Phi, psi and omega in degrees: 000131183284158169312326165283006179255331173314314183290321176272356161271358136322293186281354129313320175296286168327263201326311202273351161289320180298322182297332173304153176263073189239154174253143177257120170252146176089321167247142198257126164281004197264319185279337192282329161320294194303325178285339183274343160285327178289330179294321173300329191274351185235029178293322150332309185277322182311314189265008177256000000 
């Protein structure tokens, strides 16, 4: 699995956790998941 796939996997896990009724202090799991998804999407551009 490539690093891009790992980032997508982390993004999916964080977005699923954000949908659950749990509370986190100081960090939004949805925003963190979106950041990882954007990083995975643009990974080829960043490293290319």
